[in-house]
PDB file of C-alpha atoms in Angstrom:
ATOM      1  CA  UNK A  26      26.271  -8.031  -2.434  1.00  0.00           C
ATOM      2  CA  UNK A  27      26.425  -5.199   0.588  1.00  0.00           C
ATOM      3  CA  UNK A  28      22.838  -5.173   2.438  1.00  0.00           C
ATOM      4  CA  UNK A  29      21.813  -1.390   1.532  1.00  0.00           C
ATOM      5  CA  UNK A  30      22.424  -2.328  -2.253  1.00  0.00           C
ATOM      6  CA  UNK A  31      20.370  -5.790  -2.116  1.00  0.00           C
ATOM      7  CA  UNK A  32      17.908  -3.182   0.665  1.00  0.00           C
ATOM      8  CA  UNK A  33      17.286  -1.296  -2.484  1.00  0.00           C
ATOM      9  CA  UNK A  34      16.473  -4.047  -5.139  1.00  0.00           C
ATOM     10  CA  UNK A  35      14.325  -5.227  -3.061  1.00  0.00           C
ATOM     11  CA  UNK A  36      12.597  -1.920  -2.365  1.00  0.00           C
ATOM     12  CA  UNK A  37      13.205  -0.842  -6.453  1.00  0.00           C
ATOM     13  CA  UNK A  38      11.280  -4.686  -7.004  1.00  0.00           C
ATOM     14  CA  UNK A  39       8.286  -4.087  -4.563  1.00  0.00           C
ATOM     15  CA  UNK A  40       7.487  -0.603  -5.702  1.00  0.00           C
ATOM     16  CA  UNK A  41       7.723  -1.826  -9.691  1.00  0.00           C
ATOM     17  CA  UNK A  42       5.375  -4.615  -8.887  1.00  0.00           C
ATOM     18  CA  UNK A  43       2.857  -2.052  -6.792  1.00  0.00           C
ATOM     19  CA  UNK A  44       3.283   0.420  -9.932  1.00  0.00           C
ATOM     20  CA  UNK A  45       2.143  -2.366 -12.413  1.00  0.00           C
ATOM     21  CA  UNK A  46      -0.827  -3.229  -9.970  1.00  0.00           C
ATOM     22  CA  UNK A  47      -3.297  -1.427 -12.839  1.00  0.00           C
ATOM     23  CA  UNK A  48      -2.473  -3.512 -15.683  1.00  0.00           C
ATOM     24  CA  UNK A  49      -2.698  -7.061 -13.473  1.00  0.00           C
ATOM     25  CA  UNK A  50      -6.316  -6.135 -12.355  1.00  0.00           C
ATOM     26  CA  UNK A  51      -7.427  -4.787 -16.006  1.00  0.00           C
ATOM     27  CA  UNK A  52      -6.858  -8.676 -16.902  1.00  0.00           C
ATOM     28  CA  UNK A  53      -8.876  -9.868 -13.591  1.00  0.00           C
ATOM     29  CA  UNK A  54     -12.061  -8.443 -15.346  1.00  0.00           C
ATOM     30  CA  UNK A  55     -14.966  -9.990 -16.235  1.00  0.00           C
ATOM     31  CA  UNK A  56     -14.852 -10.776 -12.360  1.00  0.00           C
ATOM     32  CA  UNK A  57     -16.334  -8.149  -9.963  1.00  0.00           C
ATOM     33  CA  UNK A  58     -13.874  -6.477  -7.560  1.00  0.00           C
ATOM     34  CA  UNK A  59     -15.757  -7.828  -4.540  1.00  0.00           C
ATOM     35  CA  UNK A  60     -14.938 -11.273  -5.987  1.00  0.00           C
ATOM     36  CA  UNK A  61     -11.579 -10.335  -7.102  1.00  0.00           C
ATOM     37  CA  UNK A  62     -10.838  -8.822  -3.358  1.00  0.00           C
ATOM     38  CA  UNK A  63     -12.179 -12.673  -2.061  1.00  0.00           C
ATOM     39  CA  UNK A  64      -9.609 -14.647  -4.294  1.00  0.00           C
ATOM     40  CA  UNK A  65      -6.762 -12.380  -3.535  1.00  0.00           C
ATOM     41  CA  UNK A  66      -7.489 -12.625   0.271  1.00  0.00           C
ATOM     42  CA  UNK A  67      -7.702 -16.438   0.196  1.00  0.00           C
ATOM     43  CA  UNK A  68      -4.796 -17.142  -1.795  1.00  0.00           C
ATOM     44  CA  UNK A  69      -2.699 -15.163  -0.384  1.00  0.00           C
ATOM     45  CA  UNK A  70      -3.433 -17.806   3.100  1.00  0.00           C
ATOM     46  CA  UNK A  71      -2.613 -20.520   0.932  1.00  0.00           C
ATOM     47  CA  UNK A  72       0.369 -18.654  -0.614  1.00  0.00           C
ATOM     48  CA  UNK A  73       2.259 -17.532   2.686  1.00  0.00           C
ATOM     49  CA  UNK A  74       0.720 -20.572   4.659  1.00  0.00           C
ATOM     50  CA  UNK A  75       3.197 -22.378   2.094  1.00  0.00           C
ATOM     51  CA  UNK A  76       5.906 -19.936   2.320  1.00  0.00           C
ATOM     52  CA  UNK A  77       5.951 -20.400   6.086  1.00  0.00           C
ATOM     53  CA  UNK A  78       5.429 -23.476   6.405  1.00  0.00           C
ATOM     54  CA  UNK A  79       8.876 -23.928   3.825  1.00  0.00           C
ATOM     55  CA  UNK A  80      10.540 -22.025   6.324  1.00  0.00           C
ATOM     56  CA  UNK A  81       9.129 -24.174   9.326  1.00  0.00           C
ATOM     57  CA  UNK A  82       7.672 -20.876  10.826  1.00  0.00           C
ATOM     58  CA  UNK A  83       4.312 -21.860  11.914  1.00  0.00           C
ATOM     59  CA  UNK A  84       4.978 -21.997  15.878  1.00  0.00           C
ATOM     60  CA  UNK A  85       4.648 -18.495  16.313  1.00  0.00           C
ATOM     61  CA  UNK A  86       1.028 -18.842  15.993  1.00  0.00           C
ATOM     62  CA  UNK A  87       0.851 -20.304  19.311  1.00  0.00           C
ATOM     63  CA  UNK A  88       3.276 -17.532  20.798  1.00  0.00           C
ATOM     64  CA  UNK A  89       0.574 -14.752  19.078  1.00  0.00           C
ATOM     65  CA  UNK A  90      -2.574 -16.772  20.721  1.00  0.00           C
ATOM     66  CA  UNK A  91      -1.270 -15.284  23.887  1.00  0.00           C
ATOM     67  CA  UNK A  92      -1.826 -11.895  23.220  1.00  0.00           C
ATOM     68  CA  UNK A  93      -5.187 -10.726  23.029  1.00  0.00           C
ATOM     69  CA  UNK A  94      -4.280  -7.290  22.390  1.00  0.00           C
ATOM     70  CA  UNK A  95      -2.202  -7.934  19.266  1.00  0.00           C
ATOM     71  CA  UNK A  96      -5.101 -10.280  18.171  1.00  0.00           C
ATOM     72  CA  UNK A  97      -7.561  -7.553  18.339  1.00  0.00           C
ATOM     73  CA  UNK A  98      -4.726  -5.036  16.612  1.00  0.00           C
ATOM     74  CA  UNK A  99      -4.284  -7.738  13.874  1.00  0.00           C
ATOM     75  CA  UNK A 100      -8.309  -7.684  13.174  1.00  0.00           C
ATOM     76  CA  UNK A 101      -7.788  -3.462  12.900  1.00  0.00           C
ATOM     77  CA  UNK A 102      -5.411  -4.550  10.683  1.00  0.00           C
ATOM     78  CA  UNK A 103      -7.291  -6.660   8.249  1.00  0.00           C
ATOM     79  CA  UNK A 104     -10.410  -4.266   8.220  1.00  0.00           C
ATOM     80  CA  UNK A 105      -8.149  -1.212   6.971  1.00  0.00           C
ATOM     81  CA  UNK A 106      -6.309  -3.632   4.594  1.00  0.00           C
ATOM     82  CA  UNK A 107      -9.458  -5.012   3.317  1.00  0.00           C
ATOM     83  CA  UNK A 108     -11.057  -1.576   2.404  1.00  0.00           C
ATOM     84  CA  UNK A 109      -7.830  -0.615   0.788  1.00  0.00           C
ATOM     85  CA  UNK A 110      -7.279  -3.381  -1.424  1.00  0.00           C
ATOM     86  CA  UNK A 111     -10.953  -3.554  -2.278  1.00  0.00           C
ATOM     87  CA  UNK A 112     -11.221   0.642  -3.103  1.00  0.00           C
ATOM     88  CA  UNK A 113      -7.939  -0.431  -5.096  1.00  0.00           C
ATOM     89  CA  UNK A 114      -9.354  -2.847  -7.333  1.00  0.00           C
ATOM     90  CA  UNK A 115     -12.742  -1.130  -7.315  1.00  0.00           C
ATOM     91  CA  UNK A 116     -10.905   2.249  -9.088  1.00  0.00           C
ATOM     92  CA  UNK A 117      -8.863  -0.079 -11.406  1.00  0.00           C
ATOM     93  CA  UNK A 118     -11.404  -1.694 -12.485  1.00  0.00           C
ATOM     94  CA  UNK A 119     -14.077   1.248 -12.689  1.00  0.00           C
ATOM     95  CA  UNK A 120     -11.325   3.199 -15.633  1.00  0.00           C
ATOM     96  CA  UNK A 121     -10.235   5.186 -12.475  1.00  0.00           C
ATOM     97  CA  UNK A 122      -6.565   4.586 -12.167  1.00  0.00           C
ATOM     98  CA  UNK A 123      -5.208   7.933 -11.715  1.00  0.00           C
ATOM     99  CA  UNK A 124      -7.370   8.737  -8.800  1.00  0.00           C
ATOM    100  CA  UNK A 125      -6.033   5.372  -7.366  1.00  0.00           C
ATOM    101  CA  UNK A 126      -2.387   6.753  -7.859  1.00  0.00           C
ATOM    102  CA  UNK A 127      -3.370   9.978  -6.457  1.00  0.00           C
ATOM    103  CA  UNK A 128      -4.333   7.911  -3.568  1.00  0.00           C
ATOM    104  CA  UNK A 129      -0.481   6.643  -2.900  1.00  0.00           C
ATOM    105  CA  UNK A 130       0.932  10.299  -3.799  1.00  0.00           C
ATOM    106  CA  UNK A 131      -1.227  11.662  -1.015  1.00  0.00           C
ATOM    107  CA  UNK A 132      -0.388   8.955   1.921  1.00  0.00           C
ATOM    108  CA  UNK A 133       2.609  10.274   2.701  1.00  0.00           C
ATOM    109  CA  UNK A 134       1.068  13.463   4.139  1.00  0.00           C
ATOM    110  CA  UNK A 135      -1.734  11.287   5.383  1.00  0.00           C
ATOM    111  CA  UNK A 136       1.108   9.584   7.565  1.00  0.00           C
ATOM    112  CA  UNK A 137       2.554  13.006   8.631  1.00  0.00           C
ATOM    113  CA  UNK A 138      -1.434  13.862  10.093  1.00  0.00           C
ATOM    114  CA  UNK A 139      -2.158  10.344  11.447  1.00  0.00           C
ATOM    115  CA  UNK A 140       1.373  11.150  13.183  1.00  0.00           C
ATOM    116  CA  UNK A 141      -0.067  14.798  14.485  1.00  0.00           C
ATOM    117  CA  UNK A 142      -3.296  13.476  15.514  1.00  0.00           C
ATOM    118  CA  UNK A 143      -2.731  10.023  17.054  1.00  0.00           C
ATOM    119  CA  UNK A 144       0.664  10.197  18.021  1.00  0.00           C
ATOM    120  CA  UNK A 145       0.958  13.797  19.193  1.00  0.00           C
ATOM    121  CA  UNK A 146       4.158  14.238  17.279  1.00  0.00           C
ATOM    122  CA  UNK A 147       5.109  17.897  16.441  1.00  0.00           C
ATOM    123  CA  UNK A 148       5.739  19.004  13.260  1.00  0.00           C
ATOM    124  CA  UNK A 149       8.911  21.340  11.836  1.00  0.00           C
ATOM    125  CA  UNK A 150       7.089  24.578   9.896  1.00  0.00           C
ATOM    126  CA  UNK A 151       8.362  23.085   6.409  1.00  0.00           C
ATOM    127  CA  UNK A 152       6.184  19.826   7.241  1.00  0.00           C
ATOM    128  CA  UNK A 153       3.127  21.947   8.099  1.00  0.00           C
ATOM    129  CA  UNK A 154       3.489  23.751   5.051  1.00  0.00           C
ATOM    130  CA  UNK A 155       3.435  20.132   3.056  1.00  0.00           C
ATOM    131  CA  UNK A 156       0.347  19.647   4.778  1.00  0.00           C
ATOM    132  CA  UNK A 157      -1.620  22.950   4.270  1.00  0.00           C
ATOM    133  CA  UNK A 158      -0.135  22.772   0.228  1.00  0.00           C
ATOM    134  CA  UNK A 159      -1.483  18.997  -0.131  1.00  0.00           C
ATOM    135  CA  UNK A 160      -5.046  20.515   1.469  1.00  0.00           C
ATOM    136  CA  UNK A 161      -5.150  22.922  -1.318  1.00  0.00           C
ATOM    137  CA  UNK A 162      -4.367  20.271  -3.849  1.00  0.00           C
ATOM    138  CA  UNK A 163      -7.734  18.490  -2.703  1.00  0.00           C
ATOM    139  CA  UNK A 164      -9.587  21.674  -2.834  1.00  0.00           C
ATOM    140  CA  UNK A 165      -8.358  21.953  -6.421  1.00  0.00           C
ATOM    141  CA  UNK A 166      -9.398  18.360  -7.040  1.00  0.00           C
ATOM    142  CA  UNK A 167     -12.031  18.286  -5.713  1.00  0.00           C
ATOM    143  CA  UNK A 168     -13.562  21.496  -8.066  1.00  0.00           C
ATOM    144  CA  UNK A 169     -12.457  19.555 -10.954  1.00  0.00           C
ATOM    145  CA  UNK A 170     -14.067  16.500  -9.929  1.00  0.00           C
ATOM    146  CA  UNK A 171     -17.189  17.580  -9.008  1.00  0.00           C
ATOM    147  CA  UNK A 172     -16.710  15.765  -6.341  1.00  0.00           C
ATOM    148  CA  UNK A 173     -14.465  14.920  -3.235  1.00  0.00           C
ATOM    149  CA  UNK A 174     -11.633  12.611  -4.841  1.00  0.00           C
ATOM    150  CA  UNK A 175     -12.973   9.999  -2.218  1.00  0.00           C
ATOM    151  CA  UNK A 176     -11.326   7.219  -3.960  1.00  0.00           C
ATOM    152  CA  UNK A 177      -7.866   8.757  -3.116  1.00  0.00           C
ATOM    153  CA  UNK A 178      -8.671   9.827  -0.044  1.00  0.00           C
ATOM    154  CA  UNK A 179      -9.796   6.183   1.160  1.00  0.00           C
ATOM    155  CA  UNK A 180      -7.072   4.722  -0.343  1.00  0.00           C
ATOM    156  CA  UNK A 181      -4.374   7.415   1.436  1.00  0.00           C
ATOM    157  CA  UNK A 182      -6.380   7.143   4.793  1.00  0.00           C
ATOM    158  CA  UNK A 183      -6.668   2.764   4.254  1.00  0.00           C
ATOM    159  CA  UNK A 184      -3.259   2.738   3.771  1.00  0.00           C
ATOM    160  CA  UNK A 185      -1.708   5.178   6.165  1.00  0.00           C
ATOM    161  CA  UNK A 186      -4.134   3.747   9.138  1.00  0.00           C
ATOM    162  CA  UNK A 187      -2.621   0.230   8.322  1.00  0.00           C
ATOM    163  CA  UNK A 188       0.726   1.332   8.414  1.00  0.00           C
ATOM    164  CA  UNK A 189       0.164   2.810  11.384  1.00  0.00           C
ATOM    165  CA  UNK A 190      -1.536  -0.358  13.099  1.00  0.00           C
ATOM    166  CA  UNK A 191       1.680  -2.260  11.826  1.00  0.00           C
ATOM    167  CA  UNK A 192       4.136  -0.485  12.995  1.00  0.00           C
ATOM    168  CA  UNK A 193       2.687  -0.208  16.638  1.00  0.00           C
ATOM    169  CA  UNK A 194       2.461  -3.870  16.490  1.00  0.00           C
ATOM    170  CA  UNK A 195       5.526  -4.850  15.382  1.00  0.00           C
ATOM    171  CA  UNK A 196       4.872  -8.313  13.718  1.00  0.00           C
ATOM    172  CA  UNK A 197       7.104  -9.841  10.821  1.00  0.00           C
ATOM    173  CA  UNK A 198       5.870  -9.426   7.461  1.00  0.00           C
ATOM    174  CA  UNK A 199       5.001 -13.019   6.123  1.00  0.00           C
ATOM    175  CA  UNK A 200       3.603 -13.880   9.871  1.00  0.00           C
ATOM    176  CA  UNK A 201       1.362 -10.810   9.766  1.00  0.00           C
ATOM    177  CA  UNK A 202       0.515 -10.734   6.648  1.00  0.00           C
ATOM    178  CA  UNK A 203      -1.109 -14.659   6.646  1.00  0.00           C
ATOM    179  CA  UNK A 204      -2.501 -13.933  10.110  1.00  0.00           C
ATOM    180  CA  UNK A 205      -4.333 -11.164   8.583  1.00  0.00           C
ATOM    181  CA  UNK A 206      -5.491 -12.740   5.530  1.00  0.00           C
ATOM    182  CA  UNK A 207      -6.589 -15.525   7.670  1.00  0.00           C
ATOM    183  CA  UNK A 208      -9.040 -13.112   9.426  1.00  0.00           C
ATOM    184  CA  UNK A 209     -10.855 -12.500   6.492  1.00  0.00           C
ATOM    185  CA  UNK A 210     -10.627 -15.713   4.862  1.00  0.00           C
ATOM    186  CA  UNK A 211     -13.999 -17.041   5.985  1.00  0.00           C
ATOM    187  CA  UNK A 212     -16.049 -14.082   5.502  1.00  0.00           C
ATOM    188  CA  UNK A 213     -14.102 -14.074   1.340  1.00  0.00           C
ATOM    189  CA  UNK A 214     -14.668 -18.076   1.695  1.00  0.00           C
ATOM    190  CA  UNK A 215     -18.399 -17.291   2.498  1.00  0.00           C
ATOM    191  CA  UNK A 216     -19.016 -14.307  -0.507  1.00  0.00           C
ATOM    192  CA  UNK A 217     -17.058 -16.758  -2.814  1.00  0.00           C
ATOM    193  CA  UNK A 218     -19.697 -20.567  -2.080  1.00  0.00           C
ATOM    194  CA  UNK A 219     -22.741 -17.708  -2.089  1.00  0.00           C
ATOM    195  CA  UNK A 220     -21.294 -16.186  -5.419  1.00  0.00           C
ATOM    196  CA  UNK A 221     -20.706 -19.869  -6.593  1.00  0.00           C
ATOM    197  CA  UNK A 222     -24.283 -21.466  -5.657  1.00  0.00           C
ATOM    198  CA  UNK A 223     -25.921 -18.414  -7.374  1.00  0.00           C
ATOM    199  CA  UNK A 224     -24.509 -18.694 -10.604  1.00  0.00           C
ATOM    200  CA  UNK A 225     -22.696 -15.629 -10.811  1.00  0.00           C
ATOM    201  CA  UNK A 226     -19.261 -16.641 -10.508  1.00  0.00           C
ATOM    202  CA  UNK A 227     -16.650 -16.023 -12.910  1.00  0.00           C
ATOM    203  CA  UNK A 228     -14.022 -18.194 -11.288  1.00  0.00           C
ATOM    204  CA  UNK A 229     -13.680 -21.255 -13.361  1.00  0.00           C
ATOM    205  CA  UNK A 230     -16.113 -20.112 -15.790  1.00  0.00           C
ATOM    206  CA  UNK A 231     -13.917 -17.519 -18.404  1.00  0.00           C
ATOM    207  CA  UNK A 232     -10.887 -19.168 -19.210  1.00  0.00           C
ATOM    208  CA  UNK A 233      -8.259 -21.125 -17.961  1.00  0.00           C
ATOM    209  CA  UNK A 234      -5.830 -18.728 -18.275  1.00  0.00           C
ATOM    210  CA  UNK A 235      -8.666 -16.181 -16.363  1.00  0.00           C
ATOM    211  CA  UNK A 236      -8.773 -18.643 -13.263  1.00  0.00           C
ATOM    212  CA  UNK A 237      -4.703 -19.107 -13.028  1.00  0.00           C
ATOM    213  CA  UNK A 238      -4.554 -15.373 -12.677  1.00  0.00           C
ATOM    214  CA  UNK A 239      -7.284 -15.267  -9.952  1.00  0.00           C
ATOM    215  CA  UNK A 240      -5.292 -17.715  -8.288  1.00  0.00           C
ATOM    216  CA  UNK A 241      -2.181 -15.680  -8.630  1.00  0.00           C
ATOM    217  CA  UNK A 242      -3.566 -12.543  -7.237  1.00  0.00           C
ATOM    218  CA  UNK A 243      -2.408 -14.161  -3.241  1.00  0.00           C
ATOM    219  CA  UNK A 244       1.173 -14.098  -4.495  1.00  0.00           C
ATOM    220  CA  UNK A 245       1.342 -10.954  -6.318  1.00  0.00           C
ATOM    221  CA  UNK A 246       0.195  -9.987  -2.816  1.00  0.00           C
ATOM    222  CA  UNK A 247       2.452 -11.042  -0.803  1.00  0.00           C
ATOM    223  CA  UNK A 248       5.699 -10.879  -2.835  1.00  0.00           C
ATOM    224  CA  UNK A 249       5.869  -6.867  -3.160  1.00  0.00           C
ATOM    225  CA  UNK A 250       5.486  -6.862   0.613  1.00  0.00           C
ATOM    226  CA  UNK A 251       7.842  -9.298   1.580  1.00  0.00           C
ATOM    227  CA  UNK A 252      10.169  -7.396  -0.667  1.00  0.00           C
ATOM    228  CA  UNK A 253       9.286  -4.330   0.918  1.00  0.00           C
ATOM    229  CA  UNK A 254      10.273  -5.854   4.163  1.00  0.00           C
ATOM    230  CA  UNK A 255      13.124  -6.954   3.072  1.00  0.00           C
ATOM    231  CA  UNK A 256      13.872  -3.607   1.991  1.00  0.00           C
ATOM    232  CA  UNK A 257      12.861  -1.812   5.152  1.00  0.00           C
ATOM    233  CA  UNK A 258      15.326  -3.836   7.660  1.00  0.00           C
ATOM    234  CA  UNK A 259      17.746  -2.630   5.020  1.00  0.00           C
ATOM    235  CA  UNK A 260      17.792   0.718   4.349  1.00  0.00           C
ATOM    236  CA  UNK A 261      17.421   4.362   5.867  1.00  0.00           C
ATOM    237  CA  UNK A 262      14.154   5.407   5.992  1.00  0.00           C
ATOM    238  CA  UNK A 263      14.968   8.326   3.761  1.00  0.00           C
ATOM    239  CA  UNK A 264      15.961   6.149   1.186  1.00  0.00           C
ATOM    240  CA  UNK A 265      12.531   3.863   1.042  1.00  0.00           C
ATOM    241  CA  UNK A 266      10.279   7.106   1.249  1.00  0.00           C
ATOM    242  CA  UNK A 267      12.362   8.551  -2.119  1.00  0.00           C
ATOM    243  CA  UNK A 268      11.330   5.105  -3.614  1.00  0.00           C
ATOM    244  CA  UNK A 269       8.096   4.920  -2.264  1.00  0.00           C
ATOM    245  CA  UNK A 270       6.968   7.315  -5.417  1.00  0.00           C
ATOM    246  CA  UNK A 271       8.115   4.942  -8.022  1.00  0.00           C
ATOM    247  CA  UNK A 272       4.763   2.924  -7.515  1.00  0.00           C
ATOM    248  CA  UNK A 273       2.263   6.379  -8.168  1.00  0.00           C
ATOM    249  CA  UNK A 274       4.277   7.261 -10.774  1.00  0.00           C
ATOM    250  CA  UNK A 275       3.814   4.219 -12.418  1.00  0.00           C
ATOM    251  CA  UNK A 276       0.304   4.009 -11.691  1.00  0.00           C
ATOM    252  CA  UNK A 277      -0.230   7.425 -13.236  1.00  0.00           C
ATOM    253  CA  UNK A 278       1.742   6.482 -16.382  1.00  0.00           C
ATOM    254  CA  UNK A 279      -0.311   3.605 -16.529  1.00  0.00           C
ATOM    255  CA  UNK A 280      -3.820   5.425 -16.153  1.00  0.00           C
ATOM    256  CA  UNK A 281      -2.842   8.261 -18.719  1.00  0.00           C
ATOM    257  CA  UNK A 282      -0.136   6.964 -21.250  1.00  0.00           C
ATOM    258  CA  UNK A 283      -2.112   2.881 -21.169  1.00  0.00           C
ATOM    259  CA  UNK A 284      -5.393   3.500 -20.536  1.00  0.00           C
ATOM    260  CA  UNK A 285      -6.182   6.625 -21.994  1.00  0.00           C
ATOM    261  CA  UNK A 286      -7.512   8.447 -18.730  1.00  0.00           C
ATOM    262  CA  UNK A 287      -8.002  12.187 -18.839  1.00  0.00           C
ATOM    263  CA  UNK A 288      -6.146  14.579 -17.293  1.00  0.00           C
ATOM    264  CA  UNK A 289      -7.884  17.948 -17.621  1.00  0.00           C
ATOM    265  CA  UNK A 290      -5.533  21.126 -16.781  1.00  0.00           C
ATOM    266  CA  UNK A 291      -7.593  21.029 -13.523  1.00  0.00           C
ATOM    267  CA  UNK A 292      -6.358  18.104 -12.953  1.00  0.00           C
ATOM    268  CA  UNK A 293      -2.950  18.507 -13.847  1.00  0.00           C
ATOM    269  CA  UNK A 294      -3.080  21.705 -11.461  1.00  0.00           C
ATOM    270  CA  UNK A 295      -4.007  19.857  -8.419  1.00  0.00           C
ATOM    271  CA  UNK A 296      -1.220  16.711  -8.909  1.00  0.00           C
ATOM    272  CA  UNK A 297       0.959  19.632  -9.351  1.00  0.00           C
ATOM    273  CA  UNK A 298       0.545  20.965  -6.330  1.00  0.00           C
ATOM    274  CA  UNK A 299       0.397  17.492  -4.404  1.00  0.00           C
ATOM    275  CA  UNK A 300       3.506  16.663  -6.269  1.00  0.00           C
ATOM    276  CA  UNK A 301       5.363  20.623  -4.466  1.00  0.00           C
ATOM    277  CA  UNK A 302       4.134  19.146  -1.168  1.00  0.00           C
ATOM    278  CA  UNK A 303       5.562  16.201  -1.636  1.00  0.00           C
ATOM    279  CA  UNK A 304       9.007  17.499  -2.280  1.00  0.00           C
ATOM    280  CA  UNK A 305       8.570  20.239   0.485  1.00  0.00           C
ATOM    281  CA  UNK A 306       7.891  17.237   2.432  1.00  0.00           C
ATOM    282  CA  UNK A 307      11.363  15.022   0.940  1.00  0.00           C
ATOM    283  CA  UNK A 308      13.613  18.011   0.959  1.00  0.00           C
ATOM    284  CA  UNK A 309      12.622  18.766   4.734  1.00  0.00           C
ATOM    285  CA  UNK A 310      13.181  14.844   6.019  1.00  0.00           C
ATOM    286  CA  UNK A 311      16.350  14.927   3.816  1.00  0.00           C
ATOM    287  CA  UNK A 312      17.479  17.476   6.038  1.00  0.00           C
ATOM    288  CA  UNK A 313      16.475  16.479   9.276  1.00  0.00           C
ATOM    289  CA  UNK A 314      18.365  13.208   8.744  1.00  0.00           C
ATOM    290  CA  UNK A 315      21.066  14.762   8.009  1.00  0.00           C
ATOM    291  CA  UNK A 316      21.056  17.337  10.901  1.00  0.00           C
ATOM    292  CA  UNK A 317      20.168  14.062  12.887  1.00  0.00           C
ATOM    293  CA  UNK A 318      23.377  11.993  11.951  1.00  0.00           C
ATOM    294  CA  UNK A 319      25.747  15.561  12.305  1.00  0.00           C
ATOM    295  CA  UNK A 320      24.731  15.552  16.358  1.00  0.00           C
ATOM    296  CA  UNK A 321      24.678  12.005  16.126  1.00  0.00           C
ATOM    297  CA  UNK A 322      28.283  12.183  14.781  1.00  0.00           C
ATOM    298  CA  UNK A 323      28.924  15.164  17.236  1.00  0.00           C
ATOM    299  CA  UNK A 324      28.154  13.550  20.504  1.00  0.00           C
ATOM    300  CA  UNK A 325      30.305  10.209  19.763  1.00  0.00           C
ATOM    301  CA  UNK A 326      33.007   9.994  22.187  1.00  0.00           C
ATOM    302  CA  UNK A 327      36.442  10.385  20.091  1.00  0.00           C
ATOM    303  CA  UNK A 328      38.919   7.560  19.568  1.00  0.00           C
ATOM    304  CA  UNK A 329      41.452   6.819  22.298  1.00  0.00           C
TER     305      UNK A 329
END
């Protein structure tokens, strides 16, 4: 199997698994999401301390004690990871799922800002107009609400910040990700004895079946991003931001079409217009790649 077709089965896997994310944490329930948010974070330690461990990869946890500034990056990391996966299960779990998918529609444009305002990138006129089009979507929203859509927002933000942390620091996927659940194991290892010793716990207490899939929650954690690692040393970025909408899309399907969510023609107005953005947003990096790889091609010395 070439590497850009196995590239996109494992990006096609990780974005199915992230698009299915509703109906896992529907079944997490009668737990709380702040206990739900402990469990995943500590299992997902013992899940890629494992992992690692299988691939005799633990040294570079020595090499990473030597940098203080990637230490303090890493705990950025975890905080913004933290709030995202907790406003994640919070919506889920609070009959909000398609505000949670209009969370992941709306990162994209999120990354094109955080790129404007932290990196001092410029942006081409169609990618401004993606911007000011996504602004009136939460305008719209945010009349039919009542409300800002704050859940979306914090999950865009969350997630985009993250990203952005990530990529500046450059680590490997399973070592970053266990170094980062690591940060916040104690503090989930803390909430999860106080929520034990007062009774309240629903670990161990609902089912059998409800405490395997507590336990669970650390690997379907950390597969979907290994995959989407996997996928992202594979193929063009183009591709992975076309398949990057599979997840929302499921998500939404899942709030409306599962759930029973309602989607007011308000509503359905301002996805509509987040959804134009989006593929004023597409068609313009389709064709800046493509202008890229034509100089690219251009300025390659010919053959002798």
């Amino acid at each position: 199997m070439t590497p850009l077709r196995l590239g996109y089965l494992y990006g096609i896997g990780a974005y199915l698994l992230w698009g299915f994310f509703p109906l896992c944490f529907k079944l997490l329930r009668p737990a709380g999401p702040p206990e739900i948010l402990a469990h995943r974070v500590v299992w997902s330690v013992v899940f890629v301390a494992l992992l690692l461990a299988a691939l005799r990869n633990i040294g570079f946890l020595r090499a990473l004690l030597r940098r203080p500034r990637a230490l303090a990056g890493i705990g950025v990391a975890a905080a913004l990871i933290a709030v995202n996966w907790g406003t994640y299960i919070y919506g889920v779990n609070s009959d909000r799922v398609v505000e949670t998918a209009l969370g992941y529609f709306i990162n994209p444009l999120v990354v094109v800002l955080l790129g404007v305002t932290v990196l001092r990138e410029r942006l081409r006129p169609a990618q401004w107009a993606a911007l000011g089009v996504g602004g009136l979507a939460v305008v719209v929203l945010t009349v039919d609400y009542g409300r800002l859509p704050y859940l979306a927002l914090t999950l865009a933000l969350s997630f985009g910040g993250y990203g952005l942390v990530k990529k500046r620091l450059g680590l490997p996927a399973a070592e970053g990700l266990f170094v980062e659940s690591a940060v916040l194991a104690l503090p989930a290892l803390a909430y999860l004895g106080w929520l034990t010793a007062a009774g309240d716990a629903a670990f161990g207490h609902v089912s059998a079946g409800h405490t395997v899939l507590l336990m669970l929650a650390g690997a379907a954690t950390a597969i979907p991003l290994l995959l989407f690692a996997g996928a992202a040393n594979r193929l063009p970025l183009t591709s992975l931001g076309m398949i990057q909408y599979l997840a929302p899309i499921l998500q939404l399907g899942c709030g409306v079409l599962v759930f029973h969510e309602p989607m007011p023609p308000a509503r359905l107005a301002g996805f509509a217009l987040v959804w134009a953005a989006l593929i004023v947003f597409t068609v313009d990096a389709l064709r800046a790649s493509r202008r890229a790889r034509a100089a690219t091609m251009a300025a390659a010395p010919a053959p002798a």
